[in-house]
XYZ file of C-alpha atoms in Angstrom:
654
model
C 0.000 0.000 0.000
C 1.211 3.482 -0.915
C 1.391 5.447 2.345
C 3.951 8.153 1.583
C 3.394 11.023 -0.797
C 0.237 12.272 -2.541
C -2.331 9.621 -3.433
C -5.375 10.174 -5.646
C -8.017 7.457 -5.567
C -10.691 7.648 -8.248
C -13.448 5.592 -6.658
C -16.290 4.847 -9.056
C -19.891 4.473 -7.937
C -20.361 1.433 -5.714
C -16.631 0.675 -5.556
C -16.331 0.952 -1.760
C -14.522 4.278 -1.337
C -15.398 4.698 2.357
C -13.850 1.296 2.997
C -10.679 2.513 1.269
C -10.311 5.402 3.719
C -11.099 3.402 6.871
C -8.781 0.573 5.892
C -6.013 3.011 5.008
C -6.303 4.609 8.465
C -6.155 1.189 10.131
C -3.132 0.218 8.009
C -1.266 3.390 8.948
C -1.832 2.730 12.653
C -1.437 -1.069 12.843
C 1.116 -1.808 10.134
C 3.080 1.435 9.892
C 2.935 2.352 13.563
C 1.739 5.897 12.883
C 0.529 7.753 15.951
C -3.270 8.245 15.542
C -2.886 11.886 16.630
C -0.887 12.466 13.418
C -3.789 11.405 11.204
C -6.566 13.727 10.001
C -9.594 12.453 8.067
C -12.011 14.989 6.624
C -15.551 14.485 5.311
C -18.369 16.797 4.272
C -21.180 15.949 6.662
C -21.478 15.300 10.371
C -23.240 12.020 9.612
C -20.430 10.837 7.309
C -17.831 11.808 9.921
C -19.732 9.880 12.598
C -19.998 6.795 10.408
C -16.285 6.950 9.551
C -15.398 7.333 13.241
C -17.496 4.279 14.096
C -16.041 2.187 11.272
C -12.462 3.067 12.160
C -12.994 2.338 15.858
C -14.624 -1.036 15.095
C -11.937 -1.992 12.575
C -9.083 -1.125 14.918
C -10.708 -3.107 17.717
C -11.180 -6.122 15.427
C -7.478 -5.904 14.544
C -6.461 -6.020 18.203
C -5.790 -2.318 18.714
C -6.672 -1.592 22.325
C -5.681 2.052 22.743
C -8.303 4.768 23.206
C -6.283 7.058 20.955
C -7.959 7.573 17.585
C -7.359 9.873 14.613
C -8.992 13.273 14.279
C -12.071 12.728 12.116
C -14.501 15.510 11.273
C -15.988 17.819 8.686
C -14.065 20.690 7.112
C -16.022 23.112 9.249
C -15.672 21.219 12.534
C -11.900 20.974 12.036
C -11.829 24.667 11.170
C -13.789 25.535 14.313
C -11.322 23.522 16.417
C -8.334 25.336 14.929
C -9.977 28.744 15.358
C -10.728 28.147 19.040
C -7.127 27.070 19.609
C -5.815 30.238 17.941
C -8.632 32.736 18.450
C -6.455 35.543 19.814
C -4.461 35.608 16.556
C -7.625 36.845 14.865
C -8.699 39.247 17.587
C -11.218 36.761 18.992
C -11.691 35.105 22.367
C -11.852 31.302 22.206
C -15.445 31.247 23.496
C -16.644 32.982 20.309
C -20.170 32.307 19.048
C -20.845 30.652 15.703
C -23.771 32.374 13.974
C -26.198 30.371 11.889
C -27.806 31.676 8.704
C -30.663 33.390 10.578
C -28.233 35.181 12.891
C -26.136 36.322 9.923
C -29.126 37.573 7.966
C -30.436 39.506 10.976
C -27.079 41.213 11.414
C -26.935 42.078 7.710
C -30.499 43.389 7.940
C -29.469 45.772 10.731
C -26.495 47.015 8.728
C -28.687 47.596 5.663
C -31.230 49.548 7.703
C -28.476 51.655 9.282
C -27.492 52.672 5.749
C -31.093 53.406 4.741
C -31.033 50.597 2.197
C -34.508 49.265 1.389
C -34.536 45.610 2.576
C -37.520 44.948 0.320
C -35.353 45.704 -2.677
C -32.028 44.431 -1.334
C -32.730 41.325 0.684
C -30.430 40.322 3.552
C -30.511 36.718 2.240
C -29.059 37.869 -1.084
C -26.239 39.793 0.616
C -25.542 36.791 2.867
C -25.381 34.580 -0.219
C -22.744 36.758 -1.904
C -20.677 37.090 1.262
C -20.791 33.317 1.776
C -19.785 32.707 -1.841
C -16.880 35.148 -1.450
C -15.622 33.350 1.649
C -15.784 29.999 -0.169
C -13.495 31.540 -2.798
C -11.236 33.152 -0.165
C -12.150 36.647 -1.350
C -11.597 39.240 1.361
C -13.864 42.272 1.945
C -11.409 44.668 0.325
C -11.080 42.453 -2.801
C -14.780 41.711 -3.192
C -15.620 44.573 -5.565
C -12.916 43.428 -7.988
C -14.510 39.998 -8.398
C -18.229 40.743 -8.621
C -20.133 43.284 -10.654
C -23.777 44.311 -10.573
C -26.168 46.393 -8.495
C -26.718 43.877 -5.675
C -23.049 42.899 -5.741
C -22.053 46.554 -5.278
C -24.264 46.713 -2.189
C -22.707 43.478 -0.921
C -19.249 45.002 -1.416
C -20.318 47.847 0.878
C -21.879 45.589 3.519
C -19.216 42.849 3.646
C -16.512 44.876 5.529
C -19.071 46.293 7.964
C -20.481 42.820 8.550
C -17.054 41.344 9.338
C -16.287 44.262 11.668
C -19.576 43.690 13.480
C -18.916 39.954 13.833
C -15.526 40.684 15.383
C -17.027 43.252 17.771
C -19.491 40.606 18.974
C -16.778 37.935 19.336
C -18.572 35.880 16.710
C -17.980 34.143 13.404
C -20.400 32.836 10.816
C -20.398 29.410 9.204
C -18.319 30.582 6.224
C -15.684 31.985 8.579
C -14.950 28.538 9.969
C -12.993 27.829 6.799
C -12.277 31.325 5.528
C -10.567 32.461 8.740
C -8.866 29.091 9.262
C -7.322 29.134 5.791
C -6.375 32.796 6.232
C -4.679 31.897 9.525
C -2.761 28.982 8.005
C -1.754 31.024 4.987
C -0.542 34.108 6.836
C 0.889 32.678 10.053
C 3.889 30.460 9.356
C 4.272 29.349 12.981
C 0.671 28.134 13.257
C 0.813 26.519 9.820
C 3.941 24.572 10.772
C 2.331 23.490 14.066
C -0.582 21.815 12.281
C 1.639 20.450 9.520
C 3.664 18.679 12.213
C 0.553 17.453 13.956
C -1.316 16.171 10.905
C 1.353 14.300 8.959
C -1.196 12.107 7.190
C -4.318 13.684 5.684
C -7.255 11.867 4.099
C -10.153 13.640 2.380
C -13.375 11.998 1.231
C -15.532 13.207 -1.694
C -12.741 15.422 -2.957
C -14.677 16.258 -6.145
C -17.065 18.297 -3.956
C -14.428 20.658 -2.532
C -14.552 24.403 -3.111
C -11.532 26.716 -3.284
C -11.326 27.313 0.480
C -11.386 23.559 1.143
C -8.789 22.956 -1.562
C -6.558 25.657 -0.051
C -7.011 24.146 3.419
C -5.826 20.749 2.184
C -2.931 22.246 0.221
C -1.593 24.280 3.156
C -1.813 21.459 5.670
C -0.088 18.936 3.432
C 2.664 21.018 1.825
C 5.316 19.902 4.347
C 4.973 16.081 4.470
C 2.932 15.714 1.239
C 1.146 12.677 2.706
C -2.295 13.543 1.423
C -4.782 10.957 0.192
C -7.923 12.178 -1.556
C -10.761 9.912 -2.613
C -13.549 10.850 -4.997
C -15.047 10.560 -8.436
C -15.249 13.405 -10.916
C -18.157 11.574 -12.571
C -20.165 12.234 -9.400
C -19.423 15.936 -9.072
C -22.918 17.467 -8.835
C -22.564 20.448 -6.516
C -21.169 23.266 -8.659
C -24.255 25.315 -7.717
C -23.022 25.487 -4.135
C -19.411 26.310 -4.975
C -17.802 22.902 -5.574
C -15.102 22.848 -8.247
C -14.682 19.520 -10.028
C -11.310 20.679 -11.351
C -9.862 20.235 -7.835
C -9.855 16.476 -8.318
C -9.194 16.547 -12.053
C -6.045 18.667 -11.622
C -4.810 17.015 -8.403
C -1.795 15.509 -10.176
C -0.817 19.011 -11.362
C -1.152 20.560 -7.900
C 0.961 17.905 -6.179
C 4.240 16.360 -7.345
C 4.807 12.624 -7.808
C 1.172 11.686 -7.356
C 0.189 8.033 -7.245
C -3.150 7.495 -9.004
C -5.364 4.508 -8.275
C -8.624 3.870 -10.118
C -11.277 1.748 -8.413
C -13.419 0.781 -11.383
C -15.155 -2.345 -10.135
C -18.714 -1.788 -8.981
C -19.990 -4.180 -6.294
C -23.489 -2.727 -6.156
C -25.300 -2.943 -9.460
C -26.108 -5.357 -12.264
C -24.272 -5.296 -15.584
C -27.211 -3.656 -17.362
C -27.381 -0.819 -14.852
C -23.632 -0.259 -15.172
C -23.811 -0.331 -18.998
C -26.485 2.355 -18.937
C -24.510 4.528 -16.521
C -21.231 4.163 -18.442
C -22.803 4.961 -21.818
C -24.318 8.139 -20.405
C -21.279 9.460 -18.558
C -18.874 8.737 -21.410
C -20.593 11.477 -23.421
C -18.933 14.035 -21.147
C -15.728 15.525 -22.512
C -14.374 16.975 -19.265
C -13.690 13.815 -17.278
C -10.840 11.551 -16.306
C -10.877 8.391 -18.413
C -12.080 5.348 -16.505
C -14.554 2.554 -17.134
C -16.885 1.277 -14.440
C -17.477 -2.503 -14.586
C -18.953 -5.281 -12.473
C -18.770 -9.037 -12.002
C -22.447 -9.101 -11.040
C -24.992 -10.752 -13.348
C -26.710 -9.005 -16.256
C -29.885 -8.493 -14.259
C -33.175 -7.221 -15.607
C -33.429 -4.965 -18.615
C -33.949 -1.290 -17.935
C -37.593 -0.351 -18.202
C -38.353 2.846 -20.116
C -41.942 4.046 -19.858
C -43.610 6.809 -21.852
C -46.487 8.259 -19.816
C -49.278 10.372 -21.236
C -48.802 13.031 -18.530
C -47.472 13.433 -14.969
C -50.577 11.804 -13.453
C -50.211 8.746 -15.684
C -46.506 8.674 -14.831
C -47.378 8.571 -11.126
C -50.036 5.879 -11.689
C -47.515 3.707 -13.542
C -45.031 4.016 -10.684
C -47.706 2.967 -8.176
C -48.603 -0.046 -10.343
C -44.980 -1.182 -10.533
C -44.375 -0.646 -6.822
C -47.515 -2.621 -5.948
C -46.386 -5.429 -8.251
C -42.924 -5.487 -6.652
C -44.545 -5.631 -3.235
C -46.468 -8.733 -4.289
C -43.104 -10.273 -5.209
C -41.916 -9.652 -1.660
C -39.938 -6.439 -2.172
C -40.090 -4.035 0.788
C -40.942 -0.398 0.201
C -37.706 0.653 1.962
C -35.768 -1.082 -0.843
C -37.346 1.163 -3.497
C -36.799 4.819 -4.338
C -38.331 7.405 -6.671
C -35.857 10.067 -7.803
C -36.571 13.380 -9.555
C -34.616 16.431 -10.699
C -36.600 19.161 -8.969
C -38.638 19.245 -5.773
C -41.933 20.228 -7.360
C -42.054 16.924 -9.278
C -42.904 15.134 -6.051
C -46.426 16.595 -5.994
C -48.099 14.265 -8.511
C -46.317 11.217 -7.080
C -47.234 12.133 -3.499
C -50.902 12.530 -4.380
C -50.933 9.166 -6.168
C -49.259 7.504 -3.181
C -51.751 9.028 -0.758
C -54.677 7.794 -2.840
C -53.157 4.318 -2.971
C -52.460 4.243 0.761
C -48.757 3.486 0.283
C -46.600 5.014 3.049
C -43.674 7.137 1.932
C -41.035 9.470 3.273
C -39.440 12.450 1.614
C -35.679 12.298 2.089
C -33.922 15.633 2.528
C -37.024 17.795 2.155
C -40.672 18.468 2.953
C -43.763 17.004 1.360
C -45.168 19.242 -1.347
C -48.134 20.602 0.612
C -45.958 21.036 3.724
C -43.463 23.353 2.004
C -43.586 26.837 3.488
C -44.362 28.737 0.288
C -47.193 26.313 -0.548
C -48.668 26.476 2.967
C -48.508 30.292 2.846
C -50.440 30.545 -0.427
C -52.973 27.933 0.662
C -53.549 29.970 3.839
C -54.312 33.021 1.677
C -56.697 30.892 -0.392
C -58.444 29.702 2.755
C -58.841 33.298 3.877
C -60.445 34.159 0.532
C -62.850 31.255 0.933
C -63.542 31.668 4.645
C -62.718 34.937 6.400
C -63.430 33.300 9.762
C -60.460 30.937 9.403
C -58.323 32.282 12.248
C -55.491 29.751 11.909
C -54.867 30.674 8.284
C -54.942 34.409 8.971
C -52.567 34.064 11.913
C -50.097 32.277 9.643
C -50.051 34.934 6.928
C -50.882 38.164 8.726
C -47.223 39.139 8.643
C -46.125 37.179 5.557
C -44.496 38.812 3.720
C -43.338 40.970 6.678
C -45.473 44.078 7.159
C -43.584 45.689 10.049
C -45.959 44.068 12.499
C -44.556 42.743 15.726
C -46.404 40.432 18.140
C -47.888 43.446 19.920
C -49.432 44.828 16.738
C -50.929 41.451 15.851
C -52.266 41.067 19.388
C -53.776 44.572 19.162
C -55.669 43.640 15.966
C -56.971 40.509 17.664
C -58.134 42.626 20.619
C -59.905 45.065 18.288
C -61.694 42.225 16.514
C -62.856 40.850 19.877
C -64.077 44.300 20.864
C -66.096 44.344 17.647
C -67.474 40.830 18.336
C -66.043 39.302 15.153
C -63.096 37.282 13.891
C -59.868 38.917 12.739
C -60.655 38.095 9.101
C -64.055 39.728 9.391
C -62.519 42.745 11.097
C -59.982 43.302 8.312
C -62.514 42.991 5.501
C -65.226 45.071 7.203
C -62.701 47.780 8.113
C -61.827 47.869 4.425
C -65.479 48.479 3.549
C -65.651 51.378 6.018
C -63.165 53.162 3.762
C -64.558 51.621 0.579
C -68.366 51.546 1.055
C -68.934 50.164 -2.451
C -67.886 46.752 -1.101
C -70.265 46.704 1.908
C -72.933 44.770 0.056
C -70.387 42.014 -0.713
C -69.858 40.891 2.863
C -72.443 39.634 5.316
C -72.121 41.748 8.431
C -74.336 42.479 11.394
C -75.193 46.166 11.790
C -73.797 46.380 15.331
C -70.459 44.898 14.184
C -70.162 47.450 11.410
C -70.938 50.235 13.871
C -68.352 48.997 16.387
C -65.637 48.743 13.742
C -66.508 52.210 12.481
C -66.253 53.580 16.033
C -62.870 51.884 16.459
C -61.496 53.543 13.310
C -58.996 55.806 15.157
C -57.361 52.683 16.648
C -57.035 50.688 13.434
C -56.109 53.416 10.972
C -52.422 52.857 11.780
C -52.802 49.361 10.293
C -54.100 50.510 6.926
C -51.399 48.620 5.023
C -52.599 45.236 6.214
C -56.282 46.183 5.998
C -55.892 47.333 2.398
C -53.973 44.212 1.417
C -56.364 41.686 2.930
C -59.480 43.653 2.054
C -58.512 44.067 -1.580
C -57.491 40.406 -1.980
C -60.708 39.185 -0.388
C -63.144 41.278 -2.406
C -61.370 40.982 -5.762
C -61.149 37.204 -5.327
C -64.939 36.837 -5.362
C -65.136 37.136 -9.145
C -62.080 34.969 -9.881
C -61.218 31.310 -10.274
C -58.484 29.730 -8.147
C -55.708 30.306 -10.667
C -56.606 33.986 -10.950
C -56.780 34.231 -7.144
C -53.251 32.831 -6.781
C -51.997 35.412 -9.285
C -53.856 38.113 -7.354
C -52.257 37.014 -4.065
C -48.782 36.962 -5.584
C -49.283 40.391 -7.158
C -50.760 42.207 -4.153
C -48.428 40.696 -1.556
C -45.327 40.667 -3.780
C -44.705 37.261 -2.269
C -42.156 36.036 -4.827
C -40.229 39.323 -4.744
C -40.034 38.884 -0.974
C -38.101 35.621 -1.007
C -36.368 35.849 -4.386
C -32.663 36.272 -3.688
C -31.462 34.569 -6.894
C -30.217 31.512 -5.005
C -30.909 27.877 -5.870
C -33.281 27.728 -2.896
C -35.422 30.598 -4.154
C -35.532 29.031 -7.624
C -36.925 25.836 -6.081
C -39.567 27.845 -4.234
C -40.622 29.505 -7.495
C -40.826 26.101 -9.189
C -43.048 24.833 -6.373
C -45.370 27.813 -6.815
C -45.513 27.213 -10.568
C -46.461 23.595 -9.880
C -49.221 24.756 -7.506
C -50.534 26.975 -10.289
C -50.392 24.013 -12.662
C -52.538 22.052 -10.217
C -54.887 25.034 -9.921
C -55.317 25.185 -13.693
C -56.677 21.616 -13.704
C -59.306 22.620 -11.143
C -60.267 25.636 -13.236
C -60.662 23.343 -16.227
C -62.909 20.979 -14.276
C -64.877 23.273 -11.973
C -64.621 26.881 -13.245
C -65.712 29.392 -10.587
C -66.121 26.581 -8.041
C -62.454 25.654 -8.475
C -61.368 27.258 -5.181
C -63.922 25.343 -3.137
C -63.125 22.020 -4.803
C -59.382 22.554 -4.477
C -59.580 23.324 -0.750
C -61.803 20.303 -0.200
C -59.211 18.136 -1.923
C -56.369 19.720 0.080
C -58.192 18.920 3.316
C -58.432 15.278 2.269
C -54.756 15.200 1.267
C -53.699 16.642 4.635
C -55.785 14.026 6.447
C -54.226 11.262 4.363
C -50.736 12.607 5.094
C -51.458 12.419 8.799
C -52.509 8.780 8.374
C -49.573 7.946 6.088
C -47.562 6.495 8.945
C -47.715 2.784 9.719
C -45.058 2.765 12.449
C -43.057 0.034 10.735
C -40.381 2.209 9.188
C -41.196 0.545 5.866
C -41.672 3.556 3.596
C -41.147 4.252 -0.069
C -38.253 6.699 -0.483
C -38.877 9.918 -2.435
C -36.027 12.316 -3.056
C -34.244 14.572 -5.507
C -31.330 13.192 -7.473
C -29.010 15.414 -5.437
C -30.300 13.914 -2.188
C -29.767 10.376 -3.485
C -25.975 10.664 -3.656
C -24.330 8.129 -1.378
C -27.464 5.974 -1.115
C -28.443 2.717 -2.825
C -31.690 0.825 -3.382
C -32.660 -2.450 -5.017
C -35.214 -0.773 -7.280
C -34.928 2.799 -8.531
C -37.370 4.932 -10.522
C -36.032 8.087 -12.187
C -38.983 10.190 -13.341
C -39.260 13.161 -15.662
C -36.583 12.076 -18.156
C -37.354 15.020 -20.407
C -35.535 17.960 -21.940
C -36.012 20.866 -19.552
C -36.311 18.609 -16.519
C -33.346 16.251 -16.817
C -31.330 17.928 -18.173
C -32.740 21.042 -16.527
C -33.481 23.998 -18.790
C -30.935 26.093 -16.867
C -28.167 23.887 -18.270
C -28.861 24.491 -21.962
C -26.520 27.450 -22.458
C -23.238 26.230 -20.949
C -21.454 22.952 -21.723
C -20.164 22.690 -18.149
C -23.722 22.915 -16.834
C -24.916 20.230 -19.255
C -22.078 17.955 -18.199
C -23.074 18.387 -14.567
C -26.647 17.401 -15.470
C -25.243 14.282 -17.130
C -23.256 13.505 -13.977
C -26.465 13.940 -11.997
C -28.191 11.412 -14.252
C -25.214 9.071 -13.786
C -25.502 9.370 -10.007
C -29.213 8.519 -10.199
C -28.674 5.469 -12.413
C -25.923 4.067 -10.179
C -28.192 4.134 -7.112
C -29.962 1.034 -8.512
C -28.753 -2.380 -7.401
C -31.237 -4.734 -9.111
C -33.452 -2.824 -11.523
C -33.842 0.636 -13.003
C -37.046 2.284 -14.264
C -36.881 5.446 -16.395
C -40.061 7.391 -17.127
C -40.970 10.435 -19.149
C -44.224 12.145 -20.054
C -45.548 12.837 -23.537
C -47.027 16.072 -22.189
C -47.141 17.914 -18.886
C -49.744 20.159 -17.374
C -48.751 23.801 -17.264
C -50.671 26.971 -16.714
C -51.116 27.261 -20.454
C -52.546 23.726 -20.642
C -50.764 20.555 -21.644
C -47.429 21.116 -23.378
C -45.595 18.504 -25.428
C -42.363 17.166 -23.946
C -39.186 15.973 -25.647
C -37.562 12.832 -24.219
C -34.262 13.478 -22.458
C -31.111 13.230 -24.546
C -29.779 10.961 -21.792
C -32.357 8.316 -22.723
C -30.948 8.236 -26.245
C -27.455 7.607 -24.837
C -28.485 4.338 -23.193
C -28.066 1.248 -25.444
C -31.442 0.119 -26.772
C -30.542 -3.571 -26.458
C -30.579 -3.394 -22.653
C -33.933 -1.583 -22.479
C -37.567 -2.663 -22.576
C -39.835 0.100 -23.862
C -43.465 0.603 -22.835
C -46.050 3.295 -23.430
C -49.396 4.333 -22.030
C -50.943 3.721 -25.490
C -48.892 0.603 -26.321
C -47.314 2.083 -29.449
C -43.977 3.229 -28.035
C -41.053 1.787 -30.009
């Protein structure tokens, strides 16, 4: 085994890369006699670090190692935090510094923006936090920021960044990005401290190296530049996190960054059948920017890959339910099956089909469609439009988006409504009619309630913003169908503008809202003006079914995005929405690098399957404009036809 000098291990999907790291650690300690305190192993998640710690401890014990001394194993950020606490004074901090989470950071940025009279409705704290975080990942200091980013919001961020860092220091605090940014800065600028950790960590191992950003790359480079005993394990074919700062070139150029690198390729897959591997290999080999390697397996051929053409997303979901039910009859447990999709909103149709069928499921790494915050918010507005006495819904949205109303203001409105002997929803709408009498005949109100609210006018006039918003939405909604009401809500509340900070997260929220509107359009088509009532009735049933969708056995069907599936494996895998614009996503059409990442994402999804793979696509999908024709994904055409069985909803798919 190569233990000295740089080692790059390309570990293909299902090749046992975690075992490589744990066994290497054990070999260093048992066979080479390396002091465990001189070994550092770094992972990306707390869970992965915990699992590695457990595996190493068990392995060492099995090999007769009885000492309590073990290597340092942790995430990049946990190791960074440890180093910062040990050297806090070098950065002007005290070692008991606080670590701010994203909410803390955004609140601090909000205060700084307000101090500078910057409109937080136009320049959102989340957006500024995003740019500052991205800068720290790239090791860009406050004074260099303006030279790297250009644009209106970026210029504001350039102004806020130095003030934000100054404020953090004054409060003896760091944010999550600082845990690496400041650590790397410390190692880079302080030779004495750098040498201390280089002497301590003589052997460094890094998992999932293809997912490292610049700060993480720099961290590894600085720590290892003395002894050069760095082992990185990863697979450039599984690099799928460019959107959060990962740079696949870190692993691809490793042999250029370090001298005399030993390269090992683990190409044997122990997980999947030959047909699954053939499909994955044929897809990924279409990428130009990759290190040459060929995944293979000694496993049997296995079943052919099933490709199904659905008529629409509902038929796609029905087909999946049929196949899952059939597999259950064969004795396959739900926990051994997974449905994967490119974007979160695609779960909606599948969830509804599962609820109707009574099959229990769990959403891995996310919330069920109708439990997502943006969906719950809009549904609460819809419930208000349908029933102004719905207190729970109004309480949820009364300050969403924020309307400069603290708990006291909300409590005051509740008190006023009680004084007027009505609900808060009634109070808001009737108060609106006091100022707009033309609407008084459109709400049923007792004369004494109207008189009380009129008398209380001096006390509620200060809340005209919220009264106007809710009053206008309520009365205008009476002549509209559900789709028009959703548009009205979005327009009058500026809901999307409120959360849109141009991040991946906000894009997913917008996609979820679009999917809700797609659902709404089907109700308009079926029920016209009664679409709101019928939709809310259906939602109530769905929520009840979700509450019952727990059997206590832990045997659930797994639903997740392709990104969330990385590192997992299942006997039977369904990848849905294999269409141009979905997989690959439409955002990848302009840049070759983006398209290659989409192909890697498809590769990751395919290689999750151990026994059988199902690929589905829809002939058309419901959109606000009606059903639109879909083009099958280019990735489907890259899979050899001879290993596929093709089926269609109308039996004429060839």
